[in-house]
XYZ file of C-alpha atoms in Angstrom:
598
model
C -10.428 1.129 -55.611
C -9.236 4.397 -57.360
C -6.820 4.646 -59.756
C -4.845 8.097 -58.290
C -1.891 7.655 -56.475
C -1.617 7.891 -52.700
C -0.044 10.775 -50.922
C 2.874 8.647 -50.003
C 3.394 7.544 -53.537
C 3.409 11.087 -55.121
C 7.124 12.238 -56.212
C 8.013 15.404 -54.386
C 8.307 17.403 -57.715
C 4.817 17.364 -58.398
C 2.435 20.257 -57.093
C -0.231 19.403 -53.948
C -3.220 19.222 -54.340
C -4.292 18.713 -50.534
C -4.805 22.214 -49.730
C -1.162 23.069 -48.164
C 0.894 25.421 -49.477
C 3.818 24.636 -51.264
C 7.261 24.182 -48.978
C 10.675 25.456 -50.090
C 12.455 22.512 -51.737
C 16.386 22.011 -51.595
C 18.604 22.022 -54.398
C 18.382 18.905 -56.620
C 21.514 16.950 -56.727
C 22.213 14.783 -59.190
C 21.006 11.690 -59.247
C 22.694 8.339 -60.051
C 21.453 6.116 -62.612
C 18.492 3.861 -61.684
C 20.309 0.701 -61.695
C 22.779 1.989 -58.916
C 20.252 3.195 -56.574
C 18.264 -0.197 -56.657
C 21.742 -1.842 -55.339
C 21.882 0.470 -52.703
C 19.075 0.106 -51.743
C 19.691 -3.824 -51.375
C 22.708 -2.758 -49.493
C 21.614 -0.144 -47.357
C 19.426 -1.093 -44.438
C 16.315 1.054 -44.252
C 16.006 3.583 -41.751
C 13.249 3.646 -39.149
C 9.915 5.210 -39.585
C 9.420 8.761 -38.478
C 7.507 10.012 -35.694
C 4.403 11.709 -36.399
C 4.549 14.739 -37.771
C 1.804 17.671 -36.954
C -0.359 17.179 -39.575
C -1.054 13.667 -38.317
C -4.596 12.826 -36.851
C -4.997 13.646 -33.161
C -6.140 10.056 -32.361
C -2.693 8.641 -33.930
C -0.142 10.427 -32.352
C -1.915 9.471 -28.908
C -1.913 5.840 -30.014
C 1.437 5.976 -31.022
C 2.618 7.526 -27.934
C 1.177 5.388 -25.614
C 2.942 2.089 -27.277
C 6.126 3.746 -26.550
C 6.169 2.274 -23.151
C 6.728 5.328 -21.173
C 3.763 6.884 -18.618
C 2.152 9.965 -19.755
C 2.850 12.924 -18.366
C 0.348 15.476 -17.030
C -3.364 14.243 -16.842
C -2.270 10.397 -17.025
C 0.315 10.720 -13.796
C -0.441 7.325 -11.904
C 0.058 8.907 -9.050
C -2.877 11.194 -9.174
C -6.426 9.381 -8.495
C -8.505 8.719 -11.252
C -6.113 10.551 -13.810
C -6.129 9.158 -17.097
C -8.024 5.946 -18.202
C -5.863 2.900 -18.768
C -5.570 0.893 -21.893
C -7.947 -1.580 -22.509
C -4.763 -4.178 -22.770
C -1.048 -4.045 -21.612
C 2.095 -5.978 -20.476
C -0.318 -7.660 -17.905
C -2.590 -9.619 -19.340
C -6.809 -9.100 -19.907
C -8.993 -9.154 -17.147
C -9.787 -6.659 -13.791
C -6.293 -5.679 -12.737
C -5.480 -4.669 -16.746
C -8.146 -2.599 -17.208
C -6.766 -0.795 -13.743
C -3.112 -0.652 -14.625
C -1.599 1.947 -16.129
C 0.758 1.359 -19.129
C 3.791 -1.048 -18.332
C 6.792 1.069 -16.449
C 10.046 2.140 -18.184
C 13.350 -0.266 -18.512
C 14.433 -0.937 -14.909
C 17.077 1.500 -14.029
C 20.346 0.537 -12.610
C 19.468 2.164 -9.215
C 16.855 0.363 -9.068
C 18.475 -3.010 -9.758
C 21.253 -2.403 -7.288
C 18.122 -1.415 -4.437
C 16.922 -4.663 -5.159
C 19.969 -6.716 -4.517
C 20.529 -5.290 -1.620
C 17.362 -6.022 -0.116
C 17.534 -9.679 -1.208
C 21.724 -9.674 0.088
C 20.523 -7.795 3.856
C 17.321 -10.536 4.318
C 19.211 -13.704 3.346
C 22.339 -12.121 5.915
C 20.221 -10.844 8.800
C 16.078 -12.417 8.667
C 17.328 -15.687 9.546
C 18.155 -15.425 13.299
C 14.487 -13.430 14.702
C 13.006 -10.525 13.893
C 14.249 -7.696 15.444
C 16.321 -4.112 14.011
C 17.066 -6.380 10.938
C 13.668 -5.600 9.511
C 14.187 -1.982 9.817
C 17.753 -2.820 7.993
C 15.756 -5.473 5.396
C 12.883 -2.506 4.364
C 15.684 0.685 4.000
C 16.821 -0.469 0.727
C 13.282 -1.852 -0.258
C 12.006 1.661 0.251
C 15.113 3.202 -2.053
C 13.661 0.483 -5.151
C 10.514 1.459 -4.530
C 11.471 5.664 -4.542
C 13.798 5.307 -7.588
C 11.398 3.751 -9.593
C 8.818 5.836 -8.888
C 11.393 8.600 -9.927
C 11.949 7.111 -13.395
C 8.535 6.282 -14.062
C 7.562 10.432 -13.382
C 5.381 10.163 -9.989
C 5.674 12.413 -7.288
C 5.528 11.948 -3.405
C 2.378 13.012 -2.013
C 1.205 14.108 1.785
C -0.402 10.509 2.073
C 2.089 8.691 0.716
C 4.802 10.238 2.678
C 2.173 9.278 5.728
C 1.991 5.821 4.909
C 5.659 5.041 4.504
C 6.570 7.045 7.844
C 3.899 5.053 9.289
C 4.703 1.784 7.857
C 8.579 2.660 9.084
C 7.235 3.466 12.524
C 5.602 0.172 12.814
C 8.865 -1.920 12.014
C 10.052 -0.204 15.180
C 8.365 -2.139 17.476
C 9.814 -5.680 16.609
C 12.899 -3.913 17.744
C 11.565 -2.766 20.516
C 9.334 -5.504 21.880
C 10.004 -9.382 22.914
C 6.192 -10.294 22.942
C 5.721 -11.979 19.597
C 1.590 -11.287 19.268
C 2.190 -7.417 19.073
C 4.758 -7.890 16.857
C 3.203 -9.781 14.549
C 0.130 -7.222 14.240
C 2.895 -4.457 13.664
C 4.396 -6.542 11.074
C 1.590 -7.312 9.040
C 0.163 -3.462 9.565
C 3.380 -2.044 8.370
C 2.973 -4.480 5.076
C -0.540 -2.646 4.859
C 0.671 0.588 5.080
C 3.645 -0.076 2.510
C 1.516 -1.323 -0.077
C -1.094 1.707 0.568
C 1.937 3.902 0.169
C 2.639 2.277 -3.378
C -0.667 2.633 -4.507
C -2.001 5.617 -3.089
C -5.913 4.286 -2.614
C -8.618 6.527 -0.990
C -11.697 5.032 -1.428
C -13.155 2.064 0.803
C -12.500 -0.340 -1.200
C -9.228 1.109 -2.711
C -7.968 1.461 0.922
C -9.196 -2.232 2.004
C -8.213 -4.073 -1.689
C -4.960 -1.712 -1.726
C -3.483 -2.824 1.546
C -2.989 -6.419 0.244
C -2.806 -4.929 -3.505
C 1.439 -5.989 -2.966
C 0.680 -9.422 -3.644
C -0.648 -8.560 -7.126
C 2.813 -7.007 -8.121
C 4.935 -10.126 -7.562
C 4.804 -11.882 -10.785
C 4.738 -8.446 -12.613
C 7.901 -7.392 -10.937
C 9.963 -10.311 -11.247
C 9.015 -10.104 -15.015
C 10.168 -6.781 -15.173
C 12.978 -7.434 -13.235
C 14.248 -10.014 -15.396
C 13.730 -7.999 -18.790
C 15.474 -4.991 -17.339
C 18.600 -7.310 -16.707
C 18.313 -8.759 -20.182
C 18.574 -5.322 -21.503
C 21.090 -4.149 -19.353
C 23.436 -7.017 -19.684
C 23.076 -7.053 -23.697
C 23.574 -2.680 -23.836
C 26.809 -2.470 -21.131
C 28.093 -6.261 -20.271
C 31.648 -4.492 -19.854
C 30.057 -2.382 -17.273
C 28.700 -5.302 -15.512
C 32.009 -7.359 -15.729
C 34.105 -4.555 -14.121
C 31.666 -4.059 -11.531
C 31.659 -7.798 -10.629
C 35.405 -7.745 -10.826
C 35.776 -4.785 -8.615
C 33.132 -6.387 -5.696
C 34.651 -9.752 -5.694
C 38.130 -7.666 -5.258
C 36.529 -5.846 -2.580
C 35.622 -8.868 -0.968
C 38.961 -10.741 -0.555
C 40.452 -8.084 0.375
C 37.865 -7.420 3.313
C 38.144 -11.267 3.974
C 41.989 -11.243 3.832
C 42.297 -8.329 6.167
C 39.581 -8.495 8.405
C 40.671 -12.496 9.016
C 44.677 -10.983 9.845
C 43.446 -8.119 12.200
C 40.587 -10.498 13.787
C 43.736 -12.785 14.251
C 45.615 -10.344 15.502
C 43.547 -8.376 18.107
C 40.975 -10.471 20.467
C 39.030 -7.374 20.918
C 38.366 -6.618 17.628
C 37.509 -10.335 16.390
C 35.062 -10.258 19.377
C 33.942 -6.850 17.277
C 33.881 -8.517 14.374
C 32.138 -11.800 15.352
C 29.252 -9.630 17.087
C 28.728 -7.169 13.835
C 28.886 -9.654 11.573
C 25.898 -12.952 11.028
C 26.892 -16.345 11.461
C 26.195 -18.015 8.736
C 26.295 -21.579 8.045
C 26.150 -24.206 5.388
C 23.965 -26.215 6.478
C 21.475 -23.219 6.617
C 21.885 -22.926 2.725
C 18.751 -23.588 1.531
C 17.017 -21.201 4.341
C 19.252 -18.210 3.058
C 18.594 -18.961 -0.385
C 14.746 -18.601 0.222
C 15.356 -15.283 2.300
C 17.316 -14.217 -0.400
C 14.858 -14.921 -3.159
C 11.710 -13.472 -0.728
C 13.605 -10.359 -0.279
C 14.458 -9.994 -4.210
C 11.259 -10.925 -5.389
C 9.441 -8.854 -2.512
C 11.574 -5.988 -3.643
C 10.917 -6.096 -7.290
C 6.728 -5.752 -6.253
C 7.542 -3.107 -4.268
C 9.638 -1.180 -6.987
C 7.102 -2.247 -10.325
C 4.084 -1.275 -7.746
C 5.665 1.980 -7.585
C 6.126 2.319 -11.280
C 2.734 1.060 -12.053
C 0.446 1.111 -9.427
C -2.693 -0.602 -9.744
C -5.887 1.557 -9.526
C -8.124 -0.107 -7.193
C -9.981 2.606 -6.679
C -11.552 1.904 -9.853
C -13.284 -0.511 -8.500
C -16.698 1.081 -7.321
C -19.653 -0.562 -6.339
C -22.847 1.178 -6.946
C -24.617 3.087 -4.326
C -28.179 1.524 -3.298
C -31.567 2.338 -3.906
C -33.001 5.067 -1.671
C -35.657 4.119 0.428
C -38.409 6.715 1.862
C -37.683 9.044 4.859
C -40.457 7.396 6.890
C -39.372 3.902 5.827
C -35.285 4.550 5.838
C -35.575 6.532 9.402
C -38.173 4.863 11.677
C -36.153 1.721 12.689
C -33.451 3.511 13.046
C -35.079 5.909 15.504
C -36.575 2.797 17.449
C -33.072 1.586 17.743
C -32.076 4.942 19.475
C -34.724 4.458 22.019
C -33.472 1.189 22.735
C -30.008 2.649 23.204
C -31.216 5.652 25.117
C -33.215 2.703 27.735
C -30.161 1.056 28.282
C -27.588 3.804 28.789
C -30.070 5.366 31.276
C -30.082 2.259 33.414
C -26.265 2.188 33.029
C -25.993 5.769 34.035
C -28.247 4.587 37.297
C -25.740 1.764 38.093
C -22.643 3.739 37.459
C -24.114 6.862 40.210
C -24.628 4.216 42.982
C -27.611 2.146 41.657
C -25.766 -1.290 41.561
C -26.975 -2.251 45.253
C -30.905 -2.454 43.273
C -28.870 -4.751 40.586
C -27.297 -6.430 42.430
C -30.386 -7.398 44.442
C -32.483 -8.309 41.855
C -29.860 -10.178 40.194
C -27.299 -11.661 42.628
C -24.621 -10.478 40.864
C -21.289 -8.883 42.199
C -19.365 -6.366 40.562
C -16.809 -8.999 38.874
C -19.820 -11.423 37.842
C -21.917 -8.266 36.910
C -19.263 -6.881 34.389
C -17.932 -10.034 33.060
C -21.172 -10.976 32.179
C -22.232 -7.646 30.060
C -18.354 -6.992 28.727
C -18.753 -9.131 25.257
C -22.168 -8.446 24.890
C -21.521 -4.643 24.722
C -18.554 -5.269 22.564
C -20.765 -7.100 19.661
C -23.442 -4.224 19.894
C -20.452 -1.783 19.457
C -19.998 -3.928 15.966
C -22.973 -4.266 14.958
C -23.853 -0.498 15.175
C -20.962 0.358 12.463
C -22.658 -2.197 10.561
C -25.729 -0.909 10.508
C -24.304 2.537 9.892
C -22.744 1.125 7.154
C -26.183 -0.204 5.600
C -27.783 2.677 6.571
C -25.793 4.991 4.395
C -26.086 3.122 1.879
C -29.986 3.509 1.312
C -29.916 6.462 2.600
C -32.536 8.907 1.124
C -30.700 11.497 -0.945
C -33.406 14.184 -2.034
C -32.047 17.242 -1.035
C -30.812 19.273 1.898
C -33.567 17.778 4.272
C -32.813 14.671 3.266
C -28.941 14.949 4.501
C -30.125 16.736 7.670
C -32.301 14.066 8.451
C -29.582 11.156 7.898
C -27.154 13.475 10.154
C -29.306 13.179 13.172
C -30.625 9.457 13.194
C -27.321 8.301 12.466
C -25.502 11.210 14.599
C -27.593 10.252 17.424
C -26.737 6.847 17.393
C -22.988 7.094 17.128
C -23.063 9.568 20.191
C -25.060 6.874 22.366
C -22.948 3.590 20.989
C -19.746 5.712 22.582
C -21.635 5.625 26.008
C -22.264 2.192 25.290
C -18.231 2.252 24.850
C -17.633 3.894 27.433
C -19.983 1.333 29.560
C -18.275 -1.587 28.588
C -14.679 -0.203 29.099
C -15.872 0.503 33.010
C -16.838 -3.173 32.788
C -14.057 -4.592 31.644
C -11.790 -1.930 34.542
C -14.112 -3.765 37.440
C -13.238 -6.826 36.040
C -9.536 -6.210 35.613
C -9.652 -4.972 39.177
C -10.905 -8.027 40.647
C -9.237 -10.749 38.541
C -6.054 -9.374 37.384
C -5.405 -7.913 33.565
C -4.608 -10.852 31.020
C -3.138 -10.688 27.146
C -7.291 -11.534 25.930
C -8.522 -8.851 28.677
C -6.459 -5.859 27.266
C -6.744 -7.055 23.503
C -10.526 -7.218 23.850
C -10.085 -3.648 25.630
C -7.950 -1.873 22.772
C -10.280 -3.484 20.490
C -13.254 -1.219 21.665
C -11.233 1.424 22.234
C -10.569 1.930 18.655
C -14.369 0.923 17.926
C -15.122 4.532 20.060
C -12.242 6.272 17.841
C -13.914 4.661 14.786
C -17.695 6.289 15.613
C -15.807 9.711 16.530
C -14.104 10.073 13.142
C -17.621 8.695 11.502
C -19.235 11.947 13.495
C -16.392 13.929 12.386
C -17.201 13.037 8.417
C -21.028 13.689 8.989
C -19.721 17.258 10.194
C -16.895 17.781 7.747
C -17.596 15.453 5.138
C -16.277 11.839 4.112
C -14.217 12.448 2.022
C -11.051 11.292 4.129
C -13.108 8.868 5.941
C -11.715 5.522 4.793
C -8.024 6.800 4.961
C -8.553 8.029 8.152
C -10.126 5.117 9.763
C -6.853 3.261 8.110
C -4.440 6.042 9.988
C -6.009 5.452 13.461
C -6.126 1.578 12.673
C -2.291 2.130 12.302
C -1.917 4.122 15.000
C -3.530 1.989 17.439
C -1.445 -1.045 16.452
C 1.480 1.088 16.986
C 0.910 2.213 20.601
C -0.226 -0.946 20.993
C 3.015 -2.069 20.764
C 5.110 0.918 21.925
C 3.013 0.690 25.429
C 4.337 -3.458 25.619
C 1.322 -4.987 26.694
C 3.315 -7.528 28.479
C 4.939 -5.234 30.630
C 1.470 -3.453 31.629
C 0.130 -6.711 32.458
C 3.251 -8.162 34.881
C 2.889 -4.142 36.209
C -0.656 -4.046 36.551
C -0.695 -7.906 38.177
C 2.409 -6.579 40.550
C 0.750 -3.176 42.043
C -2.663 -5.360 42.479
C -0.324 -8.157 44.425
C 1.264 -5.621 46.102
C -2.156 -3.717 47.495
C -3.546 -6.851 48.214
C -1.120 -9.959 49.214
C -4.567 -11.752 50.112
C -5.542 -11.715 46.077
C -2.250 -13.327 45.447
C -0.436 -13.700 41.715
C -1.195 -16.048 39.387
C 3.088 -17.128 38.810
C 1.292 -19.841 36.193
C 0.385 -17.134 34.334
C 2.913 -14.463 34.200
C 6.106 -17.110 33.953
C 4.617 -17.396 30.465
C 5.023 -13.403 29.433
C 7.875 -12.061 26.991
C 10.843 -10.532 28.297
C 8.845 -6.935 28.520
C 7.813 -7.949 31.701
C 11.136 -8.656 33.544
C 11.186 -5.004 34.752
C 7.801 -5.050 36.582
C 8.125 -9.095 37.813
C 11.698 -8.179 39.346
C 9.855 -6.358 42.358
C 8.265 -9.431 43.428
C 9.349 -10.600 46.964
C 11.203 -14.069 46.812
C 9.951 -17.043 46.272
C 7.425 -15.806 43.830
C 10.529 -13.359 41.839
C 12.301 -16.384 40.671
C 9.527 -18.650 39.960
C 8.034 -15.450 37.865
C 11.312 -15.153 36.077
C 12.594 -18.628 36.057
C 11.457 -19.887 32.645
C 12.633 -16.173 31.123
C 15.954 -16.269 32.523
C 15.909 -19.471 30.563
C 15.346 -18.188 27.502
C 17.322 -14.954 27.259
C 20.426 -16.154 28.701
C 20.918 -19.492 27.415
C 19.788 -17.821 24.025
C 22.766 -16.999 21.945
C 20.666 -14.118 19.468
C 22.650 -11.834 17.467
C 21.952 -8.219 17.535
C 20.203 -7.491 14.697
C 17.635 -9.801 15.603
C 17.461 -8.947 19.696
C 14.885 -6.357 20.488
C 15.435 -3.978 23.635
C 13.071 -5.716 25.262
C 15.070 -8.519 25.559
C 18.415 -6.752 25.893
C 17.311 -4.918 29.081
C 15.564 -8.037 30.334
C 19.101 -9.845 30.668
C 20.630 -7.435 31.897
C 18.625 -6.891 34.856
C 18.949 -10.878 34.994
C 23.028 -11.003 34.986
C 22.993 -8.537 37.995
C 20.509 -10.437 39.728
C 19.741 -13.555 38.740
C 16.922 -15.858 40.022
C 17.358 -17.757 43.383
C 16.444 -21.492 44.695
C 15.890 -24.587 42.547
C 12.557 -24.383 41.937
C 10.934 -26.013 44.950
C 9.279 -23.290 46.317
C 7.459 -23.209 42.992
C 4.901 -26.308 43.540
C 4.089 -24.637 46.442
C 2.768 -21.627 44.721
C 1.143 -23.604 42.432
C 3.651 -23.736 39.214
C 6.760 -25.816 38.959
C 8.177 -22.688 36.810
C 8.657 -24.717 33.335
C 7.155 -24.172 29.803
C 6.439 -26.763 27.451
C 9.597 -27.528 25.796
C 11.493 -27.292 28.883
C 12.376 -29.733 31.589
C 12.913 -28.748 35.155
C 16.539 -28.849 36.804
C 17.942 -31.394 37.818
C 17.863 -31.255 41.405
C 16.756 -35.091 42.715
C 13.741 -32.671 44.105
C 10.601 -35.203 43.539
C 7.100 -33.417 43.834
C 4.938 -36.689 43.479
């Protein structure tokens, strides 16, 4: 211990001896007697600490900066990948997803708040009746949280953010576009992938396939945040907060009070009015409540996600070890062969071969692709996979070493798209023969985007990979959204009705296509009578007996009745058992008619 006094404890009057030259000192004023200043200083409360002047250490003006609370500007933008190292600890907790997180987000802002509410008001008001336009109506406001508080917390909209949010957007269209529930629910849950990529703005592999479900991580978070931003709020401005709950619940007796005399007063506008507005019961209480507290709480991710975005990209895993050229390339150039065999017998079948084939095999063209269609589908998978290994013990040497990798693994991404193509003409003969199906066109957009997929992998070898993961993302999107755009229930009714309609002999199957969604009214109402109403018997059921409010009708469904009210379906069903189907879906009982098929 020394005996000197500390720098702190020096009185200003006496001369430095730290090297510094000497600063100007004001005028002394006169001091009271010691006594009185001890009292005011038991009086007086002391003032806060400074902030860090200049000649403070480096290392301490960082550390006191970054437990202000606020992001760092610059080189520690969240935004930007791989900007800035986060703390080793922060308002999240030890573990993985602290040591990605950047420092916790500023005090909730009041834009933000009111963003939030919204969303939870709009889904406990319009998610309760379908899905339909209402979760276009649910995710505007959800998107405003999430763009304010990316505002206050100093991040900046980038060219793949922006394409994640238009594409997550897009993707809500098609629940109001679409009846059939299985492309809806693929839209749904790829628009939730593309939101949460927007929010944390991954672009590695894992970054891309971790950040699409990296939402979920945010709830707990966000709700905390939420809650302490209220807190704050409420304490710093309750007068603000009482006069803007005066002035809504003002707003909304008067809106009750008037709207309830002019409903009253005009039928035509309480018709307006009852059509506009959701019904709402009490007996659906507790349902709203939990659509209101899943839209508030799904709100607050989305907003703290976009203050503080976790960094999964910073989770890598290490590359493996390279093997030898001779040792990395030779299977992979017996595998070619293989693939090179095969495609040259396909190319024999597809030029007129298949009477050979079918001789030595029995097989007919049906039998012939049915049988080949799935196996051709798992070879298309397993090549990415073994792309995917390949690259990864890959030799990496030097420029020979890249040129060699380029043409094994070129090679065999430009014979698996024959193989593609091969089992896409398959699954066409089949389709002609037996009629398209929900599985048959699923299977077929499924290897579609497999050829897409080996396309953009040629593209990186070419180009580089750098965009590879987000791209392969992008036309994952993209496929689910045509998907859904193109109504795969109405191209099966149309594609069943022009093959009934060449051939009357090959019949339709009415068991199967009374089942479709309401997308395939359009294409079923050109059947000839008997088999038009027993197509569109079970439909007519279900969209005009349906009372669904608009927010949560799709067009779909819209156009289906109307093509229904002008021409409904005819007969009572008889004619139904004769064609196989008695024109009812489980849950449904036939009319009552007295007709008696037993």
């Amino acid at each position: 211990m020394s005996d000197q006094p500390s720098e702190a404890s020096r009185p200003p009057d006496q001369s430095p001896e730290a090297g510094t030259q000497p600063q100007p000192q004001p005028q002394p004023q006169p001091q009271p007697p010691p006594q009185q200043q001890q009292q005011q200083q038991k009086q007086e409360p002391q003032p806060p600490s400074p902030a860090p002047t200049a000649t403070a250490a480096p290392g301490q003006a960082v550390k006191t900066t970054a437990t202000a609370g606020t992001p760092a500007a610059g080189p520690g933008n969240p935004w930007q990948h791989g900007a800035g190292a986060p703390g080793p600890r922060n308002s999240t907790g030890d573990g993985v997803t602290a040591r990605l997180r950047p420092p916790a987000p500023p005090l909730i802002r009041p834009a933000v708040l009111w963003s939030v509410l919204a969303t939870a008001v709009v889904s406990a008001l319009f998610l309760g009746d379908g899905l339909g336009v209402n979760l276009l109506i649910v995710a505007v406001p959800a998107a405003l949280a999430a763009f304010f508080a990316a505002r206050s917390a100093g991040r900046r909209l980038r060219p793949w953010t922006a394409t994640w949010a238009v594409g997550g957007l897009a993707l809500l269209a098609v629940p109001a576009l679409r009846d059939a529930g299985w492309p809806t629910f693929l839209a749904v849950v790829s628009a939730f992938a593309l939101g949460s990529l927007a929010l944390h703005g991954s672009r590695s592999w894992l970054g891309v396939l971790i950040g699409s479900l990296g939402l979920f991580d945010s709830v707990v978070p966000g709700i905390i945040w939420g809650v302490r931003g209220i807190r704050a709020r409420a304490d710093g401005s309750r007068a603000r907060w009482g006069a803007g709950l005066r002035t809504t619940a003002v707003a909304v007796v008067l809106l009750v009070v008037f709207g309830t005399l002019f409903a009253s007063a005009d039928a035509a506008f309480a018709d307006l009015l009852g059509d506009l507005m959701p019904d709402v019961s009490l007996g659906e209480g507790p349902w709203r409540i939990f659509l209101f507290a899943l839209g508030l709480a799904g709100a607050l991710a989305a907003a703290y996600a976009a203050a503080a975005p976790v960094r999964w990209d910073g989770i890598t895993v290490p590359p493996g070890k390279p093997r030898g050229r001779v040792e990395w390339a030779l299977p992979l150039i017996v595998l070619n062969l293989l693939f090179a065999a095969f495609i040259a017998l396909q190319l024999v079948v597809l030029l007129g071969g298949y009477e050979k084939v079918r001789a030595e095999t029995g097989l007919d063209h049906a039998e012939y692709a049915r049988q080949g269609f799935w196996q051709l589908l798992w070879a298309t998978l397993l090549t990415l996979l073994v792309i995917a290994l390949a690259l990864r013990w890959a030799p990496r040497g030097g420029s020979r070493d890249r040129t060699l990798v380029r043409a094994v693994l070129g090679t065999l991404c430009v014979l698996t798209l024959v193989v593609v193509a091969s089992a896409l003409r398959r699954m066409d003969l089949y389709v002609d023969e037996y009629g398209l199906t929900r599985l048959r066109i699923s299977v077929a957009a499924m290897e579609l985007w497999l050829g897409v997929v080996l396309v953009l992998i040629l593209a990186a070898g070419v180009f580089g990979a750098r965009f590879l993961p987000r791209a392969i993302a992008v036309s994952a999107a993209a496929g689910v959204l045509a998907f859904g755009l193109l109504s795969p229930d109405g191209l099966i009714a149309e594609q069943n009705v022009q093959r009934f309609e060449a051939r009357k002999s090959a019949g339709i199957d009415i068991d199967y296509v009374k089942d479709l969604s309401a997308d395939a009214v359009p294409a079923l109402d050109r059947l000839p009578e008997p088999e038009r109403s027993c197509a569109l018997r079970i439909i007519q059921r279900e969209v005009l007996h349906t009372d669904t409010p608009w927010y949560a009708t799709s067009w779909g469904e819209a156009r289906a009745k109307e093509i229904l009210e002008k021409r409904p379906v005819q007969g009572d069903g008889r004619d139904c058992y004769r064609l196989g189907t008695d024109g009812v879906r489980d849950g449904y009982e036939p009319d009552d008619d007295g007709y008696d098929p037993y």
